[in-house]
XYZ file of C-alpha atoms in Angstrom:
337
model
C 85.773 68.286 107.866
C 89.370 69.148 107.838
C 90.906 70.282 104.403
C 93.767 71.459 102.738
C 94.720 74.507 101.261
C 98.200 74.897 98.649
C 97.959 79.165 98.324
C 99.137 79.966 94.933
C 102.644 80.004 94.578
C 105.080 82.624 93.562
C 105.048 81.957 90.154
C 103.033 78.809 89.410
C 99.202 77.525 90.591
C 98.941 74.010 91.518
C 95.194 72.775 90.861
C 94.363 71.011 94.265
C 93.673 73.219 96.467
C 91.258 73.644 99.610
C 90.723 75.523 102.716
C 87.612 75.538 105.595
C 89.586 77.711 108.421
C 91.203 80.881 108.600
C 94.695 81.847 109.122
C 94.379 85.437 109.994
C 96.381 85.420 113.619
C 96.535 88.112 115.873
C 99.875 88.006 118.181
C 101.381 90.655 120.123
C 103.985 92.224 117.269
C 107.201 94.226 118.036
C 106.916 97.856 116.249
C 109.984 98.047 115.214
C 111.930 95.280 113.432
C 115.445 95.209 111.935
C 116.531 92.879 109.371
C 118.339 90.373 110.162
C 122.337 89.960 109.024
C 122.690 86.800 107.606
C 126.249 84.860 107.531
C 127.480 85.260 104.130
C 124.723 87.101 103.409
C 124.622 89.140 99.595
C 123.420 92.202 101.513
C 125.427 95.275 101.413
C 124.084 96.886 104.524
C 120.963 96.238 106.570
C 118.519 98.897 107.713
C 115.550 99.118 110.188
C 111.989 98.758 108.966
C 108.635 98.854 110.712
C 106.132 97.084 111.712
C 102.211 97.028 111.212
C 100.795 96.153 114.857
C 97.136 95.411 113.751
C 97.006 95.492 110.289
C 94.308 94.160 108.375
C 94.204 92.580 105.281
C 91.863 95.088 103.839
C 94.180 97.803 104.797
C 96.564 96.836 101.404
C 94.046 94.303 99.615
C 94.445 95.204 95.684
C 90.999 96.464 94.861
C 90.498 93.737 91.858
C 91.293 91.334 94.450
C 88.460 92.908 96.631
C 86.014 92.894 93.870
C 86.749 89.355 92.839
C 86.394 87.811 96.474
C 82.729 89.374 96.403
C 82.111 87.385 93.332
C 83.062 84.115 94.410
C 81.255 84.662 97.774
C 78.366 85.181 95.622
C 78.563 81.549 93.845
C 75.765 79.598 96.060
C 77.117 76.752 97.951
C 80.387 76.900 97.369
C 82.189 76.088 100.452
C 79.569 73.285 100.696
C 80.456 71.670 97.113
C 84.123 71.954 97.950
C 84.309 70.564 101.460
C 82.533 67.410 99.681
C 84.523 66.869 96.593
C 87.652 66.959 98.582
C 88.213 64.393 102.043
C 90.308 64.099 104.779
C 92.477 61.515 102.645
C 93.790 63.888 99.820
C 95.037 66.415 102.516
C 96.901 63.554 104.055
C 98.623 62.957 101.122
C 99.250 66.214 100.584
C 100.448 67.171 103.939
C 103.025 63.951 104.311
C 104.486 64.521 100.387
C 105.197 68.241 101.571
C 106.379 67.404 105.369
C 108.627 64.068 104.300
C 110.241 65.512 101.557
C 111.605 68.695 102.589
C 113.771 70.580 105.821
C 111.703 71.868 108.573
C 113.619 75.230 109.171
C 113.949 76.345 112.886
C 116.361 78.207 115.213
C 118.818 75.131 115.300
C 118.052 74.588 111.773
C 118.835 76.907 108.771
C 118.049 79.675 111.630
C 118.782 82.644 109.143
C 116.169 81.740 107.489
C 114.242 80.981 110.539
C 114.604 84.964 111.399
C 113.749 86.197 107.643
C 110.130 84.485 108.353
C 109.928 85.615 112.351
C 110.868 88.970 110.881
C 108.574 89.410 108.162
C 105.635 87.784 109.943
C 105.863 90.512 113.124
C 106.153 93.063 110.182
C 102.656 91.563 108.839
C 101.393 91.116 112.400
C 100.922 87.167 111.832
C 101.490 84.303 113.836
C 104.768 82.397 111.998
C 104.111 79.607 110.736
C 106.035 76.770 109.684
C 108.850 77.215 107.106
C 110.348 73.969 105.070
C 113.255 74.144 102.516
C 112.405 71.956 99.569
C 115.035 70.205 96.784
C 113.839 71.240 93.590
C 115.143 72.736 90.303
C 111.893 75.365 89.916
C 112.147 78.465 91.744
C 108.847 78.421 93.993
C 107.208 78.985 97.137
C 103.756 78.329 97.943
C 101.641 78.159 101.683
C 99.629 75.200 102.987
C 97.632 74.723 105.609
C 95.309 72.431 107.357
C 92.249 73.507 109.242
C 93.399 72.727 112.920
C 96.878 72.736 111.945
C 99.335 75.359 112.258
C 100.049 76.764 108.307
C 103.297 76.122 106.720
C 105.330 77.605 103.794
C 107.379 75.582 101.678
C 110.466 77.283 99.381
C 112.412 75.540 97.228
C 115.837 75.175 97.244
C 116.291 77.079 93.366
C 114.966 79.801 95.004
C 116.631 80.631 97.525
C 119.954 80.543 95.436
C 118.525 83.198 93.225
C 117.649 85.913 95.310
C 119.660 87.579 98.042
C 118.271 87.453 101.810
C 116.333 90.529 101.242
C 114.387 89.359 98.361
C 113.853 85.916 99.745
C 112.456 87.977 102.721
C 110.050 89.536 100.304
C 108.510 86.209 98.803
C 108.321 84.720 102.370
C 106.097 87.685 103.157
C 104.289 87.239 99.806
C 103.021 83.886 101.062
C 101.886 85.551 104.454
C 100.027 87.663 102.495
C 98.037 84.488 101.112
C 96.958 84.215 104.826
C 96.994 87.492 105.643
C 93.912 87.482 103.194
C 92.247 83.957 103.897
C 92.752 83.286 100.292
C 92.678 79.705 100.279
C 89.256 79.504 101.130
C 88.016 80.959 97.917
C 90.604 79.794 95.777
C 90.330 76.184 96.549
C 86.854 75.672 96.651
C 86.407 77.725 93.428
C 88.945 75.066 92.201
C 87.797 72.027 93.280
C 84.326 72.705 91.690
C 86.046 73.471 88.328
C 86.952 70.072 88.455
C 84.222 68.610 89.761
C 81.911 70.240 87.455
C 83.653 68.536 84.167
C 81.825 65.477 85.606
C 78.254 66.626 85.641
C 76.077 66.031 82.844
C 74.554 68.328 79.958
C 75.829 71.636 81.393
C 79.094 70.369 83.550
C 81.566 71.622 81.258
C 80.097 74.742 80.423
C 79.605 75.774 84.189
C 83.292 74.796 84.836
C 84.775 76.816 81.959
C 82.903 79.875 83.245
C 84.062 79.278 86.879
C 87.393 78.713 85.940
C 87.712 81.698 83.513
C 86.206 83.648 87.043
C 88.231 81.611 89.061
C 91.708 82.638 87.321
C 90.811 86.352 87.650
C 90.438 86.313 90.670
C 93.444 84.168 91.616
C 95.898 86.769 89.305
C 94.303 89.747 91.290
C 95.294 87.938 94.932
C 98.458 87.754 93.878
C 99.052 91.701 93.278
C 97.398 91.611 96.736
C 100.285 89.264 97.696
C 103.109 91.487 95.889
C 101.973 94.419 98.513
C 102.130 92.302 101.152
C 105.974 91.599 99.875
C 106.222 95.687 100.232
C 105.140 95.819 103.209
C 107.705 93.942 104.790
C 110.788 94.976 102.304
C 109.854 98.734 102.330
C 111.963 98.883 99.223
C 110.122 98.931 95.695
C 113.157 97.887 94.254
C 113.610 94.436 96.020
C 110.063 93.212 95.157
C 110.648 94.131 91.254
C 114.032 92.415 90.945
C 112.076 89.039 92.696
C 109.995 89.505 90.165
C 112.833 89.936 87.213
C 114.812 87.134 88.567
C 111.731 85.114 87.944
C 111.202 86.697 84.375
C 114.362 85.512 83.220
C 117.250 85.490 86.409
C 119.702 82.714 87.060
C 122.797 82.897 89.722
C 125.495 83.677 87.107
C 123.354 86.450 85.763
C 121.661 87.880 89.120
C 124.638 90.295 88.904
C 124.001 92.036 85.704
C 120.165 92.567 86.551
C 119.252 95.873 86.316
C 115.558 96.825 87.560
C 115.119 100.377 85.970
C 115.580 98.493 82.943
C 113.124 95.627 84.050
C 110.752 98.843 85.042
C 111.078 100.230 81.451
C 110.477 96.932 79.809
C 107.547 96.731 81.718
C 106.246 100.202 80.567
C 106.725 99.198 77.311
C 104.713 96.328 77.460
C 102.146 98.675 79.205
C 102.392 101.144 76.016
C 102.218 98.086 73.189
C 98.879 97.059 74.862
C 97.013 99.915 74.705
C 95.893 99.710 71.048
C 93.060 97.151 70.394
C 94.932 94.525 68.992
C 97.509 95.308 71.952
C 94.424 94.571 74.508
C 93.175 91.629 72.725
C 96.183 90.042 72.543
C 97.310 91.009 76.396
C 93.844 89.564 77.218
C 94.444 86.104 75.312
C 97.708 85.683 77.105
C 97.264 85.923 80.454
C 93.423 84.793 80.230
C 94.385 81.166 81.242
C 97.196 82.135 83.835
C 97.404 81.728 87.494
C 99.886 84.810 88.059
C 99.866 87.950 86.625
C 102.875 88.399 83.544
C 105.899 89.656 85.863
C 105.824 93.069 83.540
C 103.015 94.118 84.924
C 103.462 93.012 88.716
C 106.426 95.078 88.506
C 104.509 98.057 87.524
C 101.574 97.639 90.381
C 104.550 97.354 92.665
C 105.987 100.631 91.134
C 102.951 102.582 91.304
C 101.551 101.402 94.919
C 105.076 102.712 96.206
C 104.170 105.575 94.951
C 100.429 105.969 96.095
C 99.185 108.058 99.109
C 97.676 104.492 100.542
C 101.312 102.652 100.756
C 102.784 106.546 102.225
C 100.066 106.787 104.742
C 100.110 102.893 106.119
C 104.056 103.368 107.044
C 103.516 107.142 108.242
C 100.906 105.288 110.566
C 102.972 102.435 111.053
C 106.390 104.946 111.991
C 104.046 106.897 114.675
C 103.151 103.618 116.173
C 106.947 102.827 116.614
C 107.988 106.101 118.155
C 104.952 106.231 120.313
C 106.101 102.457 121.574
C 110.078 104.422 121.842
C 108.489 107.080 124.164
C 106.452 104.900 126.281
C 109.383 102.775 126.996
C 112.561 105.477 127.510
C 109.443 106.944 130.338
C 108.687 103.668 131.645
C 112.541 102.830 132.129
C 113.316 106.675 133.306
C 110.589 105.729 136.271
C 111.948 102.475 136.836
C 115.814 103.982 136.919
């Protein structure tokens, strides 16, 4: 049966959501990648990054989001309850409303930002998928896919006049992370039996309530998976933060005044408020029933996995790779010449 998956978004969770295939690609990925100039672009300067030729999701999964997955794959029949409640029809829909109301982007067609997803899905070591500019007034982003169907990501159009190529860059890598990690399989069938489950008798509601409650932990620990991913590809803490500030409280007339070490010690301060036991209670009540993670503390993950011998040691590897690649081809041509 063919089914849909909508990956959590950047910032928002829509509720139908499915997936039976995987979307974990393995092309042949340059080593070294530099990022793109765009025309008018907001960038300053440009600078070379590198790329992770056989990474695996595992290699920068967030370990909640690791212990979380082993929970739902622990929920018997699953897959099986989803793939029923959900048809071949609703993905339809789903797939025409996204395809026939937005811009397919391609290399004769907003190709700048054709080369931000190439880029960052080399960097990832993914096959690209589709990329489709959509008119709306939310800043968003989210993946979809259909099993036998090349994925797509959708942005919308708010979006992309809020952040500056390099941050854009960094959500479209966000949303590679989603399947980077296969995590519509889990989140969508963990969904669509919340739903379902409201319509059994005696004990429906109950059972849903408890998978949702599970379901929404584990959906606000893929994201921090997803924020990594973001890393990966910008290689600059300080681009996934101010994504992540602009979408706290950022607008085009005030990107300019943004200040991240400010955002950062906001965010600490939220950390330091939260400690007492009211503090956790009340941290615990507000982000119980979200999809995402409060942008405070994404910002802080981000801060401290920049920091941690795990993110050093991936681009150490991922640096040896490239000048290893460098040597091998300066010989190669030095035979050749």
């Amino acid at each position: 049966m063919g089914t849909l998956i909508q990956v959590g978004g950047l910032g928002s969770l829509t509720r139908l959501q499915t997936s039976d295939s995987r979307c974990n690609f393995r092309p042949k990925a340059r080593v070294v990648i530099s990022r793109p100039k765009l025309k008018r672009s907001r960038l300053v300067a440009t600078s070379a990054v590198v790329a992770f030729p056989d990474l695996q999701a595992d290699d920068f999964r967030h370990p909640l989001d690791r212990q979380n997955t082993t929970l739902l794959r622990a929920i018997p029949g699953l897959s099986e309850v989803g793939k029923f409640l959900l048809g071949s029809t609703a993905e339809q829909v789903m797939l025409l409303e996204n395809i026939g109301t937005s811009v397919l982007v391609g290399e004769n067609q907003l190709s700048d930002l054709h080369r931000l997803m190439v880029n960052a899905a080399n960097i990832l070591d993914l096959e690209t998928p589709d990329l489709y500019v959509r008119q709306n007034p939310v800043p968003n982003a989210y993946t979809l896919a259909v099993s036998g169907r090349k994925p797509f990501v959708v942005i919308h159009t708010s979006l992309v006049e809020l952040l500056t190529p390099a941050e854009l860059q960094a959500v479209l890598a966000h949303e590679l992370g989603h399947l980077k990690c296969d995590h519509g399989i889990w989140l969508t069938f963990a969904n669509i039996v919340a739903m379902g489950a409201y319509s059994l008798p005696g004990l429906g509601a109950f059972l849903a309530r408890n998978l949702e409650e599970q379901l929404m932990r584990w959906v606000r620990a893929a994201e921090l998976t997803c924020d990594r991913a973001a890393l990966l590809v910008a290689q600059d803490p300080e681009v996934v933060i101010s994504v992540l500030m602009k979408l706290a409280g950022g607008c085009p007339s005030l990107s300019g005044q943004l200040n991240v070490d400010a955002f950062l010690k906001q965010a600490r301060s939220y950390e330091e408020a939260s400690q007492s036991p009211l503090g956790w209670y009340l941290r615990n009540a507000q982000t119980r029933q979200l999809s995402h993670p409060l942008p405070v503390l994404r910002a802080l993950e981000i801060d401290q996995w920049s920091r941690s011998a795990e993110y050093k040691a991936l681009l150490s590897q991922a640096s040896r790779a490239a000048k290893a690649n460098t040597s091998r081809a300066g010989a190669l041509k030095a035979r050749r010449g």
